[in-house]
Short mmCIF file of C-alpha atoms in Angstrom, two decimals:
data_model
loop_
_atom_site.label_atom_id
_atom_site.label_comp_id
_atom_site.label_asym_id
_atom_site.label_seq_id
_atom_site.Cartn_x
_atom_site.Cartn_y
_atom_site.Cartn_z
CA MET A 1 113.01 61.16 143.22
CA GLY A 2 112.02 64.60 144.68
CA VAL A 3 111.66 66.60 141.77
CA VAL A 4 109.55 63.95 140.17
CA VAL A 5 107.25 64.15 143.12
CA LEU A 6 107.07 67.49 142.96
CA LEU A 7 106.36 67.74 139.19
CA ASN A 8 103.57 65.00 139.64
CA LEU A 9 102.11 67.56 142.68
CA LEU A 10 102.28 70.58 140.24
CA ALA A 11 100.75 68.66 137.39
CA VAL A 12 97.50 67.59 139.82
CA LEU A 13 97.29 71.11 141.38
CA LEU A 14 97.21 72.61 137.69
CA THR A 15 94.43 69.91 136.82
CA VAL A 16 92.63 71.12 139.99
CA ILE A 17 92.97 74.52 139.39
CA SER A 18 91.78 73.98 135.57
CA ALA A 19 88.95 72.16 136.84
CA VAL A 20 87.82 74.82 139.23
CA SER A 21 88.23 77.53 136.94
CA GLY A 22 86.64 75.86 133.88
CA CYS A 23 84.66 77.78 131.36
CA THR A 24 85.82 81.00 130.26
CA PRO A 25 83.42 83.76 131.83
CA SER A 26 82.56 84.97 127.99
CA ASP A 27 81.47 81.65 127.21
CA ARG A 28 79.45 81.25 130.65
CA ALA A 29 78.21 84.88 129.71
CA ALA A 30 77.08 84.02 126.19
CA LEU A 31 75.36 80.66 127.30
CA LEU A 32 73.53 82.57 129.86
CA ALA A 33 72.36 84.98 127.24
CA PHE A 34 71.39 82.25 125.04
CA ARG A 35 69.17 80.77 127.82
CA SER A 36 67.53 83.75 128.81
CA SER A 37 65.55 83.78 125.24
CA LEU A 38 64.31 80.30 126.19
CA THR A 39 61.55 78.72 128.20
CA GLU A 40 61.26 75.27 129.10
CA PRO A 41 58.65 74.43 131.77
CA TYR A 42 58.54 70.85 132.26
CA LEU A 43 61.75 69.17 132.44
CA GLY A 44 64.18 72.02 134.34
CA ILE A 45 67.26 71.23 132.33
CA PHE A 46 68.12 75.08 132.80
CA ASN A 47 68.27 74.51 136.61
CA THR A 48 71.47 72.64 136.06
CA TRP A 49 73.12 76.17 134.46
CA SER A 50 74.48 77.61 137.56
CA GLY A 51 77.42 78.53 139.00
CA ASN A 52 80.79 79.57 137.50
CA ASN A 53 81.88 76.31 135.55
CA CYS A 54 79.72 75.93 132.71
CA CYS A 55 81.89 73.01 131.29
CA GLN A 56 80.70 70.91 134.41
CA ASN A 57 77.07 69.31 134.93
CA TRP A 58 75.33 71.88 132.52
CA TYR A 59 73.01 70.06 130.79
CA GLY A 60 73.72 69.77 126.96
CA VAL A 61 77.09 71.64 127.49
CA SER A 62 80.57 69.96 126.77
CA CYS A 63 84.00 71.84 126.58
CA ASP A 64 87.12 71.14 125.28
CA PRO A 65 89.56 69.63 128.16
CA THR A 66 92.40 71.74 127.46
CA SER A 67 91.00 75.12 126.36
CA GLN A 68 88.15 75.03 128.36
CA ARG A 69 85.73 76.65 125.60
CA VAL A 70 82.40 75.60 124.97
CA THR A 71 82.41 73.30 121.93
CA ASP A 72 78.98 71.50 122.20
CA ILE A 73 75.40 72.73 122.85
CA SER A 74 73.29 69.44 122.82
CA LEU A 75 69.79 69.92 123.39
CA ARG A 76 67.19 67.65 121.95
CA GLY A 77 63.18 67.41 122.88
CA GLU A 78 62.94 63.73 122.57
CA SER A 79 65.90 61.52 124.05
CA GLU A 80 66.30 58.65 126.18
CA ASP A 81 67.95 60.65 128.48
CA PRO A 82 66.60 59.68 132.47
CA ILE A 83 65.78 63.43 132.81
CA PHE A 84 62.96 62.77 129.95
CA GLU A 85 61.98 59.15 131.32
CA LYS A 86 61.36 60.65 134.99
CA ALA A 87 59.27 63.10 133.44
CA GLY A 88 57.02 60.69 131.37
CA ARG A 89 56.98 63.18 128.19
CA THR A 90 59.14 64.66 125.52
CA GLY A 91 60.27 68.07 125.74
CA TYR A 92 58.44 71.60 124.87
CA MET A 93 60.66 74.84 124.67
CA THR A 94 59.65 77.96 123.42
CA GLY A 95 61.52 81.32 122.64
CA SER A 96 64.18 81.97 119.98
CA ILE A 97 67.63 81.46 119.32
CA ASN A 98 69.27 84.45 120.87
CA PRO A 99 72.39 85.56 118.67
CA ALA A 100 74.86 85.70 121.71
CA ILE A 101 75.19 82.02 120.91
CA CYS A 102 77.58 83.41 118.05
CA LYS A 103 80.00 84.70 120.77
CA LEU A 104 80.97 81.11 121.76
CA ASP A 105 83.06 80.80 118.72
CA SER A 106 84.50 77.54 119.55
CA LEU A 107 81.71 75.69 119.22
CA SER A 108 81.38 72.65 116.59
CA ASN A 109 78.21 71.27 117.39
CA ILE A 110 75.00 73.00 117.73
CA VAL A 111 71.55 70.73 118.26
CA ILE A 112 68.56 72.56 119.26
CA ALA A 113 66.31 69.75 118.00
CA ASP A 114 62.63 68.54 118.35
CA TRP A 115 61.42 71.25 120.88
CA LYS A 116 58.36 71.94 118.91
CA GLY A 117 57.95 75.75 119.98
CA ILE A 118 61.29 77.60 119.39
CA SER A 119 60.44 80.21 116.92
CA GLY A 120 62.03 83.42 115.35
CA GLU A 121 64.81 83.30 112.87
CA LEU A 122 68.37 81.72 112.47
CA PRO A 123 70.87 84.27 114.08
CA ALA A 124 72.78 85.19 110.73
CA CYS A 125 75.79 85.55 112.79
CA LEU A 126 75.71 81.54 113.07
CA THR A 127 77.71 81.73 109.62
CA SER A 128 80.86 83.23 111.48
CA ILE A 129 81.60 80.28 113.71
CA PRO A 130 84.58 78.74 111.73
CA SER A 131 84.72 75.21 113.55
CA LEU A 132 80.76 74.60 113.40
CA ARG A 133 80.72 71.28 111.84
CA VAL A 134 77.28 70.42 112.86
CA LEU A 135 74.14 72.56 112.81
CA ASP A 136 70.38 70.71 113.69
CA VAL A 137 67.29 72.33 114.51
CA VAL A 138 64.86 70.05 113.36
CA GLY A 139 61.22 70.04 114.78
CA ASN A 140 60.86 73.68 116.01
CA LYS A 141 59.05 76.67 114.58
CA ILE A 142 61.99 78.33 113.10
CA SER A 143 61.06 81.11 110.29
CA GLY A 144 62.76 83.27 108.22
CA LYS A 145 65.49 82.39 105.32
CA ILE A 146 68.39 80.39 105.26
CA PRO A 147 71.67 82.86 106.22
CA GLU A 148 72.86 84.03 102.95
CA ASN A 149 76.34 83.31 104.00
CA ILE A 150 76.03 79.92 104.99
CA GLY A 151 78.61 78.97 102.54
CA ASN A 152 80.98 80.14 104.91
CA LEU A 153 80.87 77.29 107.12
CA GLN A 154 83.40 75.21 105.44
CA LYS A 155 83.94 72.79 108.15
CA LEU A 156 79.82 72.01 108.41
CA THR A 157 78.85 68.34 107.62
CA VAL A 158 75.40 68.07 108.96
CA LEU A 159 72.65 70.86 108.14
CA ASN A 160 69.37 70.03 109.22
CA LEU A 161 66.52 72.20 109.01
CA ALA A 162 63.75 70.15 108.72
CA ASP A 163 60.37 70.41 110.17
CA ASN A 164 60.35 74.16 110.42
CA ALA A 165 58.65 77.15 108.79
CA ILE A 166 61.62 78.31 107.03
CA SER A 167 60.92 80.39 103.99
CA GLY A 168 62.87 82.09 100.84
CA GLY A 169 65.12 80.41 98.39
CA ILE A 170 68.31 78.06 98.60
CA PRO A 171 70.96 80.49 99.05
CA GLY A 172 73.53 80.07 96.18
CA SER A 173 76.66 79.67 98.75
CA LEU A 174 75.19 76.62 99.95
CA VAL A 175 76.93 74.99 97.48
CA GLN A 176 80.31 76.06 98.86
CA LEU A 177 80.11 73.77 101.59
CA SER A 178 82.34 71.38 100.53
CA ASN A 179 82.41 69.14 103.40
CA LEU A 180 78.57 68.84 103.74
CA LYS A 181 77.49 65.15 103.87
CA HIS A 182 73.74 65.30 105.57
CA LEU A 183 71.51 68.20 104.10
CA ASP A 184 67.99 68.14 105.22
CA LEU A 185 65.77 70.91 104.44
CA SER A 186 62.21 68.68 104.51
CA ASN A 187 58.74 70.21 105.68
CA ASN A 188 59.47 74.20 105.41
CA GLN A 189 58.16 76.57 102.77
CA ILE A 190 61.39 76.83 100.77
CA SER A 191 60.57 78.09 97.39
CA GLY A 192 62.73 78.92 93.94
CA GLU A 193 65.17 76.46 92.24
CA ILE A 194 67.73 74.27 93.56
CA PRO A 195 71.00 75.79 92.57
CA LYS A 196 71.99 74.69 89.18
CA ASP A 197 75.48 73.38 90.57
CA PHE A 198 74.38 71.67 93.17
CA GLY A 199 76.70 68.99 92.14
CA LYS A 200 79.53 70.68 93.74
CA LEU A 201 78.54 69.05 96.75
CA LYS A 202 80.91 66.18 96.48
CA MET A 203 80.85 64.82 99.86
CA LEU A 204 76.77 64.53 99.88
CA SER A 205 74.85 61.25 101.04
CA ARG A 206 71.72 62.44 101.50
CA ALA A 207 69.76 65.68 100.01
CA LEU A 208 66.22 65.84 101.38
CA PHE A 209 63.86 68.46 100.09
CA ALA A 210 60.11 67.02 100.55
CA ARG A 211 57.43 69.11 101.32
CA ASN A 212 58.63 72.32 100.42
CA ARG A 213 57.57 74.83 97.42
CA LEU A 214 60.49 74.13 95.02
CA THR A 215 60.01 74.81 91.48
CA GLY A 216 62.31 74.57 88.17
CA SER A 217 64.00 71.59 87.00
CA ILE A 218 66.13 68.93 88.59
CA PRO A 219 69.76 69.74 88.10
CA ALA A 220 71.39 67.56 86.12
CA SER A 221 74.78 68.25 87.96
CA ILE A 222 73.33 66.29 90.84
CA GLY A 223 74.47 63.43 88.37
CA ASN A 224 77.73 64.51 89.63
CA LEU A 225 77.18 63.49 93.57
CA TYR A 226 78.98 60.10 93.70
CA ARG A 227 78.69 59.66 97.33
CA LEU A 228 74.61 60.48 97.36
CA ALA A 229 72.51 57.79 98.50
CA ASP A 230 69.14 59.04 99.18
CA LEU A 231 67.60 61.86 97.33
CA ASP A 232 64.04 63.11 98.17
CA LEU A 233 62.65 66.02 96.08
CA SER A 234 58.82 64.85 96.78
CA ILE A 235 56.04 66.92 97.38
CA ASN A 236 57.10 70.11 95.37
CA GLN A 237 56.58 71.86 92.11
CA LEU A 238 59.52 70.60 90.19
CA SER A 239 58.86 70.44 86.58
CA GLY A 240 60.37 69.40 83.19
CA LEU A 241 62.15 66.02 82.55
CA ILE A 242 64.05 63.69 84.81
CA PRO A 243 67.76 63.89 84.40
CA GLU A 244 69.05 60.67 82.62
CA GLN A 245 71.99 61.27 84.90
CA LEU A 246 70.13 60.01 88.20
CA GLY A 247 70.23 56.43 86.63
CA LYS A 248 74.20 56.46 86.58
CA MET A 249 74.86 56.96 90.00
CA ARG A 250 76.60 54.33 91.20
CA VAL A 251 75.59 54.78 95.10
CA LEU A 252 71.84 55.86 94.90
CA SER A 253 69.48 53.61 96.61
CA THR A 254 66.64 55.63 97.49
CA LEU A 255 65.00 58.18 94.98
CA ASN A 256 61.67 60.22 95.94
CA LEU A 257 60.67 62.42 92.92
CA ASP A 258 56.59 61.82 93.45
CA SER A 259 53.97 64.48 93.59
CA ASN A 260 55.78 66.94 91.53
CA LEU A 261 55.09 68.58 87.99
CA LEU A 262 57.46 66.51 86.03
CA SER A 263 57.04 65.26 82.28
CA GLY A 264 58.37 63.24 79.69
CA GLN A 265 59.44 59.63 79.72
CA ILE A 266 61.09 57.44 82.48
CA PRO A 267 65.09 57.08 81.82
CA SER A 268 65.68 53.69 81.06
CA ALA A 269 68.65 53.46 83.43
CA LEU A 270 66.48 54.16 86.11
CA LEU A 271 65.18 51.10 85.89
CA SER A 272 68.14 49.01 84.83
CA TYR A 273 70.30 50.25 87.42
CA THR A 274 70.50 47.39 90.06
CA GLY A 275 71.23 49.52 93.04
CA MET A 276 68.08 51.17 93.08
CA GLY A 277 65.91 49.97 96.31
CA ILE A 278 63.24 52.57 96.43
CA LEU A 279 62.01 54.38 93.10
CA ASN A 280 58.90 56.61 93.62
CA LEU A 281 58.14 58.56 90.48
CA SER A 282 54.18 58.68 91.45
CA ARG A 283 51.68 61.56 90.88
CA ASN A 284 53.55 63.34 88.24
CA SER A 285 52.83 63.56 84.52
CA LEU A 286 55.23 61.05 83.09
CA GLU A 287 54.26 59.54 79.86
CA GLY A 288 55.06 56.88 77.33
CA ARG A 289 55.93 53.69 77.79
CA ILE A 290 57.73 51.61 80.95
CA PRO A 291 61.13 50.51 79.72
CA ASP A 292 61.73 46.98 79.41
CA VAL A 293 65.02 46.73 81.13
CA PHE A 294 64.49 45.05 84.23
CA GLY A 295 66.71 42.00 84.94
CA ALA A 296 67.80 39.21 87.46
CA LYS A 297 69.79 41.72 89.73
CA SER A 298 66.82 44.13 89.71
CA TYR A 299 65.79 44.46 93.46
CA PHE A 300 63.09 46.95 94.35
CA MET A 301 61.33 47.23 98.12
CA VAL A 302 59.57 49.99 96.49
CA LEU A 303 58.64 50.83 92.63
CA ASP A 304 55.81 53.37 92.56
CA LEU A 305 54.94 54.78 89.06
CA SER A 306 51.47 55.32 90.27
CA TYR A 307 49.23 58.37 89.10
CA ASN A 308 50.96 59.22 85.88
CA SER A 309 49.84 58.92 81.83
CA LEU A 310 51.97 55.97 81.12
CA LYS A 311 50.85 53.85 78.41
CA GLY A 312 51.51 50.59 76.80
CA PRO A 313 52.01 47.12 78.53
CA ILE A 314 53.84 46.10 81.46
CA PRO A 315 57.16 45.05 80.68
CA GLY A 316 57.69 41.42 80.43
CA SER A 317 61.36 41.52 82.26
CA LEU A 318 59.87 42.85 85.20
CA SER A 319 58.84 38.93 85.70
CA SER A 320 63.03 38.45 86.00
CA ALA A 321 63.39 40.66 88.97
CA VAL A 322 64.69 39.04 91.89
CA TYR A 323 62.24 40.84 94.19
CA ILE A 324 59.85 43.40 94.22
CA GLY A 325 58.56 44.41 97.32
CA HIS A 326 55.86 47.00 96.72
CA LEU A 327 54.71 47.62 93.12
CA ASP A 328 52.10 50.22 92.03
CA LEU A 329 51.33 50.74 88.59
CA SER A 330 47.78 52.16 89.08
CA HIS A 331 46.05 55.47 87.85
CA ASN A 332 47.66 55.31 84.30
CA HIS A 333 46.79 54.21 80.77
CA LEU A 334 48.35 50.65 80.77
CA CYS A 335 47.02 47.94 78.78
CA GLY A 336 47.46 44.36 77.87
CA ALA A 337 47.90 41.16 80.03
CA ILE A 338 49.62 41.13 83.49
CA PRO A 339 52.91 38.96 83.30
CA ILE A 340 52.50 35.53 85.13
CA GLY A 341 54.98 34.55 88.16
CA SER A 342 56.88 36.73 90.68
CA PRO A 343 56.44 39.36 91.74
CA PHE A 344 52.81 39.43 90.05
CA ASP A 345 51.67 36.42 92.00
CA HIS A 346 51.62 38.24 95.64
CA LEU A 347 50.15 41.84 94.54
CA ALA A 348 46.70 43.28 95.07
CA ALA A 349 44.34 44.44 92.34
CA SER A 350 45.02 47.93 93.71
CA SER A 351 48.81 47.72 92.15
CA PHE A 352 46.96 47.82 88.65
CA ASP A 353 43.60 49.66 89.23
CA ASN A 354 42.39 52.57 86.86
CA ASN A 355 44.14 51.54 83.83
CA ASP A 356 43.00 51.34 80.37
CA CYS A 357 42.53 47.78 79.32
CA LEU A 358 44.98 45.62 81.98
CA CYS A 359 43.70 41.88 82.23
CA GLY A 360 44.84 39.02 84.01
CA ASN A 361 45.58 37.90 87.46
CA PRO A 362 44.52 39.71 89.69
CA LEU A 363 42.24 41.54 87.62
CA ARG A 364 39.50 40.26 85.28
CA THR A 365 40.72 37.15 83.02
CA CYS A 366 41.96 38.20 79.66
#
């Protein structure tokens, strides 16, 4: 009995010692160097970064309970945390991401998001953190290029660089991120082409590239991404044909290709596929007829084909669709009678404006 009590006391003592010592000196030094390059004047979140144990009560820092190594930096400028509610404002932070962060080589999550004023480049050494799963720096002023060796981060599942000022091309090594599920590069200044072998990212469920300067064609290999549910390539300078493979993706439910330089005809499979809920092909140079392939299982929350060069009649099969919430066929060269019945009975004239010779409700009588 005495031995059991002794062992229990020893276990408690070791726990206390571990809690007191906490955080390794090298991790603490790396965090303080990281902090030294940032200025946060309103919330005082870095006031908590004091004392020797960075694993305890340092805002946004988490550690592995066994090794006491820092595993997470989670600093969000928009949060429901009480520190924001008390201040009555969102966060604002300036400065840059110090390369000292790379010395925290047990990190699995880096979230430095929505601070609006953090600038400078992403440290290239981030690609040397083998355990990194999440890299999220959305909503800052980060510039420079995506690190060339980003493909080294084999455990990465989330890469969110949206709403910054990142330029240059998409590194070819990006397609080596075999565990990547969420990719958001939206609203930057990224140029060049999407890698032809982008379809290697077999785990990807969201790929968001909107509001960049991408050129070239849409890689047909994207059709191999059988988990992809959301693809946004809008507001770029992409050209060429829409790959037919995009209409054969069984999970894809949102496809935004608007405001590009795409040409050719609309692949029939894009409109006959019953899983597509949002399809925006507006503001391109698409031509030919709208494929007459809608059916009783067609369900579109948004179907926008406006500002193209489509001709011929509005397909009669559209009347058989179970639901079409928002339909826009304006600014084309369509001609003939607008079909009768749902969904046409609830649409405004603006859905059909500026065509060659459409007639019928809600436009002029045929």
